[in-house]
Coordinates of C-alpha atoms and ligand atoms in Angstrom, one line a residue:
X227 CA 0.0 0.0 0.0
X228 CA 1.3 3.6 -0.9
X229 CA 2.3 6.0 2.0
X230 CA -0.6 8.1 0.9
X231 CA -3.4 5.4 0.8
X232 CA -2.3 4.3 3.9
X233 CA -3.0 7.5 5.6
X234 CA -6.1 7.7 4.0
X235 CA -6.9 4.1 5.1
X236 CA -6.0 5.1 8.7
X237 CA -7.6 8.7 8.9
X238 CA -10.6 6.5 7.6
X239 CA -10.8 4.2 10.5
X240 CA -9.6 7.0 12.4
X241 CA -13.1 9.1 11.9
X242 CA -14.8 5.9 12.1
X243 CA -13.5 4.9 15.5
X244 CA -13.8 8.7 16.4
X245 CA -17.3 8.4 15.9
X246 CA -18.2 4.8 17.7
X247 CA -16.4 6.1 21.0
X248 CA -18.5 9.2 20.8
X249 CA -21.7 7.8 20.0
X250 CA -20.7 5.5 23.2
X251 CA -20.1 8.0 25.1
X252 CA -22.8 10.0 24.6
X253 CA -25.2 7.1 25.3
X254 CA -23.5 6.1 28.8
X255 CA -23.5 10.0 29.9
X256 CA -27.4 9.8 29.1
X257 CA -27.6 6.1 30.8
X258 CA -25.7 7.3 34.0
X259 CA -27.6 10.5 34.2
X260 CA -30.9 8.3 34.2
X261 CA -29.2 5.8 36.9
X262 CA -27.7 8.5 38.9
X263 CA -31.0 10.8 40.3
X264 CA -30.8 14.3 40.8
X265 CA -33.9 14.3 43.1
X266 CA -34.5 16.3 45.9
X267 CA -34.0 14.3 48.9
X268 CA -32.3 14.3 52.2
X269 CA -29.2 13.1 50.6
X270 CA -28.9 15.1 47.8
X271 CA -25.5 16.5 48.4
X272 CA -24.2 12.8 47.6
X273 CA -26.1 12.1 44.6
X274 CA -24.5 15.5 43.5
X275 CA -21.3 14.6 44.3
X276 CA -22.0 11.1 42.1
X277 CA -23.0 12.8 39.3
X278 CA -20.0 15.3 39.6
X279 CA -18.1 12.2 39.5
X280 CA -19.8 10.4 36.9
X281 CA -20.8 12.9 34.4
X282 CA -19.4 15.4 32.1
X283 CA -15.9 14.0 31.1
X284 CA -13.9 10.6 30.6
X285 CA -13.1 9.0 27.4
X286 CA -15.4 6.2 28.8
X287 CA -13.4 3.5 27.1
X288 CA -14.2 0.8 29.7
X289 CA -18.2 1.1 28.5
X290 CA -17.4 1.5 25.2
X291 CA -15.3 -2.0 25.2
X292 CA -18.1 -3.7 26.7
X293 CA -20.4 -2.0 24.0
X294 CA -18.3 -2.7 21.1
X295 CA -17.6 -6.7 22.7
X296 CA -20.9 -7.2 23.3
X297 CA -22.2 -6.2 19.7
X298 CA -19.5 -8.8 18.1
X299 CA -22.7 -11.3 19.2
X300 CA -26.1 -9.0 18.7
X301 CA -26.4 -8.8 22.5
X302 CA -29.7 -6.9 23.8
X303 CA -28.3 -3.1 23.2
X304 CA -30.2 -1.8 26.4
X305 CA -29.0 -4.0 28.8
X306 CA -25.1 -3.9 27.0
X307 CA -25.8 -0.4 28.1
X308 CA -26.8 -0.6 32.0
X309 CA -23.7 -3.2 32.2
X310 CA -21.1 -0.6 30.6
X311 CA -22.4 2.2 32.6
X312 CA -21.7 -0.2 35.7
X313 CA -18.2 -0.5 34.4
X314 CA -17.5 2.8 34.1
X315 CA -19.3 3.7 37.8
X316 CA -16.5 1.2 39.3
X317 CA -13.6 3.2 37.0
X318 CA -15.3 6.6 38.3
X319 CA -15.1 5.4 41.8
X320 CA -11.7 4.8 41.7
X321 CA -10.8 8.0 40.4
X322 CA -12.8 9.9 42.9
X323 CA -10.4 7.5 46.0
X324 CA -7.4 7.6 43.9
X325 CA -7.1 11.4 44.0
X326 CA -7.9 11.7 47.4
X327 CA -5.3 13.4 49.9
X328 CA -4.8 9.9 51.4
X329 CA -3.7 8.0 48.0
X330 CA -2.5 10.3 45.4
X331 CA -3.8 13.9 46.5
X332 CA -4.4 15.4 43.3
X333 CA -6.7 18.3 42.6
X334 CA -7.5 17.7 39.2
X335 CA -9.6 15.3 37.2
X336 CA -10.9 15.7 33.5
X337 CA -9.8 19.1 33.4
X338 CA -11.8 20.7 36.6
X339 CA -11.3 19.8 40.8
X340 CA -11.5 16.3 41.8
X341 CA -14.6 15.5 43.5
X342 CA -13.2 16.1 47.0
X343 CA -11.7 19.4 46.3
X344 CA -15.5 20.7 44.6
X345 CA -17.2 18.9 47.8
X346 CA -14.9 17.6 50.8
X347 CA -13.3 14.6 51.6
X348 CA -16.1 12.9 53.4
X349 CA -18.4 13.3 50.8
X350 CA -16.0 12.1 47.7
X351 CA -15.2 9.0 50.0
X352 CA -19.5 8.5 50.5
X353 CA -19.5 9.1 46.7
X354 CA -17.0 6.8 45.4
X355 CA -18.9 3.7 47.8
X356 CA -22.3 4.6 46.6
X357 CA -20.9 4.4 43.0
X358 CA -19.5 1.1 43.6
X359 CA -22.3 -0.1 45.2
X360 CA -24.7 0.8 42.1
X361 CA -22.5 -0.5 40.0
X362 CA -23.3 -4.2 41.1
X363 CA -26.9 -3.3 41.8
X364 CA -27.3 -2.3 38.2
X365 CA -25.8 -5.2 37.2
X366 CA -27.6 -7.8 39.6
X367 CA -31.5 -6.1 38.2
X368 CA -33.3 -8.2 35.7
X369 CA -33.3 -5.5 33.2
X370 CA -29.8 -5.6 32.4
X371 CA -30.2 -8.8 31.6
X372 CA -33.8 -11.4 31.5
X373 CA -31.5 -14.8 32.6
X374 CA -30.5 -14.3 36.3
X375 CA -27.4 -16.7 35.4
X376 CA -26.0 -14.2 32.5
X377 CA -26.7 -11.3 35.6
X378 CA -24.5 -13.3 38.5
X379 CA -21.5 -13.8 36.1
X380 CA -21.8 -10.0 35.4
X381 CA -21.5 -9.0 38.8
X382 CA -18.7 -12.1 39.5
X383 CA -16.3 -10.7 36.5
X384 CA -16.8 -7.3 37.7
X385 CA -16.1 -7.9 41.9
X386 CA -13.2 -10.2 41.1
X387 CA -11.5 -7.4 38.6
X388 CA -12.6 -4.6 41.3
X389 CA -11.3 -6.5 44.3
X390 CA -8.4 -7.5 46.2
X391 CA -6.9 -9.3 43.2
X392 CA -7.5 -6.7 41.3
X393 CA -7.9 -3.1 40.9
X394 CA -7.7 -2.7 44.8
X395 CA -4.8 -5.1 45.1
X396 CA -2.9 -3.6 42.4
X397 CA -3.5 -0.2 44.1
X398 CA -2.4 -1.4 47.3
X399 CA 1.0 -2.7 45.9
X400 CA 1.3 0.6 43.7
X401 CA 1.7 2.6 47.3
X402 CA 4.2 0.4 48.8
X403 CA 6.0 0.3 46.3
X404 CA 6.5 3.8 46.1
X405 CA 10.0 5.0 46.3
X406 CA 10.7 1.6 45.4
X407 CA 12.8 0.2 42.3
X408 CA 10.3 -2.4 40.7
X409 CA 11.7 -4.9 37.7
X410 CA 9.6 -4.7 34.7
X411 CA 7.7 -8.1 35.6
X412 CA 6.5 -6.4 38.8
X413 CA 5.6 -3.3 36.5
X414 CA 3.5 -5.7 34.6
X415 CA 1.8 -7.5 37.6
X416 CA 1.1 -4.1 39.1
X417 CA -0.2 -2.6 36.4
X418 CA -2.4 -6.1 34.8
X419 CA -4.2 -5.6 38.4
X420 CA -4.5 -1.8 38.5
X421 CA -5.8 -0.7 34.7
X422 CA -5.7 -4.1 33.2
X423 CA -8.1 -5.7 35.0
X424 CA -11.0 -3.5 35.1
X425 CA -10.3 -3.1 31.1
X426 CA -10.5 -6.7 30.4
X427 CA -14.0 -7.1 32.4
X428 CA -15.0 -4.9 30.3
X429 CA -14.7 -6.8 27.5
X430 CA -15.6 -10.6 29.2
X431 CA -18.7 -8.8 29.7
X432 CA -19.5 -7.9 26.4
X433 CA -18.6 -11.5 25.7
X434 CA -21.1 -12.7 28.8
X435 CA -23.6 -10.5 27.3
X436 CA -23.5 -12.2 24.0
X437 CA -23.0 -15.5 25.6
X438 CA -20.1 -15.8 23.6
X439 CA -18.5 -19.7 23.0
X440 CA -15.2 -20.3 25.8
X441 CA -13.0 -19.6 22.2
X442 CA -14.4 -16.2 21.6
X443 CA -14.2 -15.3 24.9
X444 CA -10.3 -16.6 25.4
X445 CA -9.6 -14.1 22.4
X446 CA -11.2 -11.3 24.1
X447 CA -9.8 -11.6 27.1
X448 CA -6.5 -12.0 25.3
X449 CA -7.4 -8.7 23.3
X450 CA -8.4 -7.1 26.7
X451 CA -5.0 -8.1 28.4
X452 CA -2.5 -7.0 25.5
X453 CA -4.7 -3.5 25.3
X454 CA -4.7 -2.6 28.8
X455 CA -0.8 -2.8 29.5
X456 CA -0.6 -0.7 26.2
X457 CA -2.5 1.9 27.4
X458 CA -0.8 1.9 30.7
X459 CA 2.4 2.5 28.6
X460 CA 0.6 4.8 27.2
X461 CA -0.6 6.9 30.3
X462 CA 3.2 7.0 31.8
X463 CA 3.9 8.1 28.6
X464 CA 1.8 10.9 29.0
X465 CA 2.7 11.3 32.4
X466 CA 6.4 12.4 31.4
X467 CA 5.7 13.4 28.2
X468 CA 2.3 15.4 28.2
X469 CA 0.6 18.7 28.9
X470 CA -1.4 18.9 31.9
X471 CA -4.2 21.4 29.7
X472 CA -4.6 18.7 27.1
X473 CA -4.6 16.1 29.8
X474 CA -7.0 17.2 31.9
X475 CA -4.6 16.2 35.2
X476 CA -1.3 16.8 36.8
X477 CA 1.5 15.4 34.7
X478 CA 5.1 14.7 36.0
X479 CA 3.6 13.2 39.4
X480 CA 4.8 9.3 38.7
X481 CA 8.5 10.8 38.7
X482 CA 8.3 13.4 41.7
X483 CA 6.2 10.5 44.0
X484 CA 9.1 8.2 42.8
X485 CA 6.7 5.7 41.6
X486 CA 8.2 3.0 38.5
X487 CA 6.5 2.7 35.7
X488 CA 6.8 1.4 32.6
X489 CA 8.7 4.7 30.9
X490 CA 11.1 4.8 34.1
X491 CA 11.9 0.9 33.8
X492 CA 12.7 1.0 29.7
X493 CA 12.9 4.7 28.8
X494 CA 10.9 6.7 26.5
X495 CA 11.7 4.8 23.1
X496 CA 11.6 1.3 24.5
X497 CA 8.6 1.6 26.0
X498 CA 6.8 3.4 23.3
X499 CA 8.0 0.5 20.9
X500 CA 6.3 -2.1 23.6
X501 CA 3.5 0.0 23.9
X502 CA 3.0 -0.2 19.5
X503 CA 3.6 -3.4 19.7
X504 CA 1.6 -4.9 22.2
X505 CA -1.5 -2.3 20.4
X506 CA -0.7 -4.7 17.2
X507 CA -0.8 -8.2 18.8
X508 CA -4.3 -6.8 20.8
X509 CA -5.6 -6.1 17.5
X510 CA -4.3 -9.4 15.9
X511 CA -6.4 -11.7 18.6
X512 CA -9.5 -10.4 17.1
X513 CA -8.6 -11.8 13.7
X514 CA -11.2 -14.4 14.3
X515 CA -14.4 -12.1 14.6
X516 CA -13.0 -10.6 11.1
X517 CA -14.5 -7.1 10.1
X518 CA -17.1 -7.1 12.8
X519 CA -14.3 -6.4 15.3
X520 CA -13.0 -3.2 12.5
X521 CA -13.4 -0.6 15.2
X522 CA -12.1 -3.0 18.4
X523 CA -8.9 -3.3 16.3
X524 CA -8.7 0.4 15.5
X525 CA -9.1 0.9 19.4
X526 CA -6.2 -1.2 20.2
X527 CA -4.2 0.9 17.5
X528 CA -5.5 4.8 18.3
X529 CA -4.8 4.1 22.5
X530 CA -1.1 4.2 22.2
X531 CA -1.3 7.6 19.7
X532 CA -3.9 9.5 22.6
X533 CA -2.9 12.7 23.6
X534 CA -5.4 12.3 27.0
Ligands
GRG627 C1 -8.5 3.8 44.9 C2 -9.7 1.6 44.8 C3 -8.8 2.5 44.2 C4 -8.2 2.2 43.1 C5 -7.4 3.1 42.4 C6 -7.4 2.5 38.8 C7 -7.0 3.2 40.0 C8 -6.8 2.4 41.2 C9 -6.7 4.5 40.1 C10 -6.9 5.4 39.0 C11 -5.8 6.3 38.9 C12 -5.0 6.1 37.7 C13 -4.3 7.3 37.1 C14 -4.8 4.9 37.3 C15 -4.1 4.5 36.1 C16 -5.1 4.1 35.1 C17 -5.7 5.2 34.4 C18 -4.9 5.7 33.3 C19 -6.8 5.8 34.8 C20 -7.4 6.9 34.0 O1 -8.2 6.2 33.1 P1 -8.7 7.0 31.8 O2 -7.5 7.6 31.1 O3 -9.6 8.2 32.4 O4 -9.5 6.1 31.0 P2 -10.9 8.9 31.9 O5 -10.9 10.2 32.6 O6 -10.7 9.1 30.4 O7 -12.0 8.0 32.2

């Protein structure tokens, strides 16, 4: 293919993948502002703060994985929906505890004050659990999905990826380690726990959903896996390399809390190169689901190149 075909090609599936992750993103802010009341009531300073840290930002590519995964089988478009909206509450939680003074004390999220800095500290905490916890309540009701089996597996992906082998886990490791020298393998194990695994239930449940066979399910978690230490490489990348405008958060703060990442264990150019090259064997696991999985391969490619 000629140079200039090829960037034609690209900018093609570029626009096209533009427009999925909007169109996703636009239907999750609706969903979540429909699961996330804004009522009167004696608690209405925390469903404010939950909608402050649900709405209005995010590139909400955990819900749009589970969207795109779960379309590969025709799954129920509503209830694909409710259960990427519960992925992203779990991924908005964490933000909300992540950037409080007790973790990483930051004071900026998605371009504007983290949610404890616009409320207080009590509140974010209330506001992160109550996200959680509506996260698995919208997955466990019958109208994400009618059989009550497809509903458990949901909510037993989701916890396991969430928990203490997981997202938590892999938090809890990244602040001891701080200050720490960590070999790349411990890098990787860190990292699979902290971002990969709430990335690649986002995809088993697309493939849950769909009530995908074991084979198509094996090649999205494998998808999932390769994509998610990517765009961790990614992230540090942007961490060292990025502006904090265009970013929407503090940059430079992996370096001055002495944490390792992936960029201070290879350098910039190595781990750019593993960051390409784990984007292209994500995208080569979908070769099985052939054109249907066009804009799931064009994800895998475009999260390396992000700017935020
Ligand atoms: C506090 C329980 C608890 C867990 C914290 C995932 C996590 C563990 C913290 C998030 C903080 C962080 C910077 C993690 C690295 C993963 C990452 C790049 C998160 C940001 O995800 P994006 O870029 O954010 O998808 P948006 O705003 O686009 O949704």
């Amino acid at each position: 293919m000629t140079r200039l075909r090829e960037a034609r090609f690209g900018g093609r599936r570029k626009a096209r993948l533009d427009a999925a992750l909007k169109a996703a993103a636009t239907a999750v802010e609706a969903e979540l502002a429909a699961l996330i009341p804004n009522h009167d009531a004696p608690h209405a300073r925390l469903l404010r703060a939950m909608r402050y840290a649900a709405l209005g930002g995010g590139k909400r590519l955990r819900p749009f994985l589970v969207l795109e995964c779960a379309k590969l089988f025709d799954a129920d478009p509503a209830g694909s929906l409710r259960a990427a909206c519960a992925v992203e509450m779990v991924h908005c939680y964490s933000l909300v505890h992540d950037d409080l003074p007790a973790m990483d004390d930051d004071e900026m999220r998605r371009g504007r004050p983290t949610t404890h800095v616009e409320f207080d500290e009590a509140t974010a905490i209330l506001a992160g659990d109550a996200l959680l916890t509506l996260a698995f309540e919208t997955l466990a009701a019958p109208e994400t999905h009618a059989d009550a089996a497809v509903r458990a597996e949901l909510v037993l992906v989701l916890a396991r990826a969430a928990g203490m082998n997981g997202m938590v886990g892999g938090q809890m490791i990244d602040l001891e380690a701080e200050g720490t020298a960590l070999d790349l393998a411990q890098i990787t194990t860190l990292q699979a726990m902290k971002t990969g695994a709430l990335i690649t239930a986002a995809c088993e449940a697309g493939a849950i959903l769909g009530r995908a066979d074991a084979t198509a399910r094996r090649a999205l978690v494998a998808f999932a896996r390769d994509l998610g230490l990517a765009f961790q490489i990614a992230d540090d990348l942007l961490d060292v390399e990025g502006e904090a405008a265009r970013v929407g958060k503090g940059v430079g703060k992996d370096a001055a809390a002495g944490k390792a990442t992936f960029v201070s264990a290879l350098g910039i150019d190595q781990a750019r190169a593993r960051a390409l090259s784990l984007a292209e064997a994500a995208a080569c696991r979908l070769a099985g689901f052939g054109e249907r999985a066009e804009t799931l391969r064009s994800a895998a490619r475009f999260v390396v190149e992000r700017q935020h």
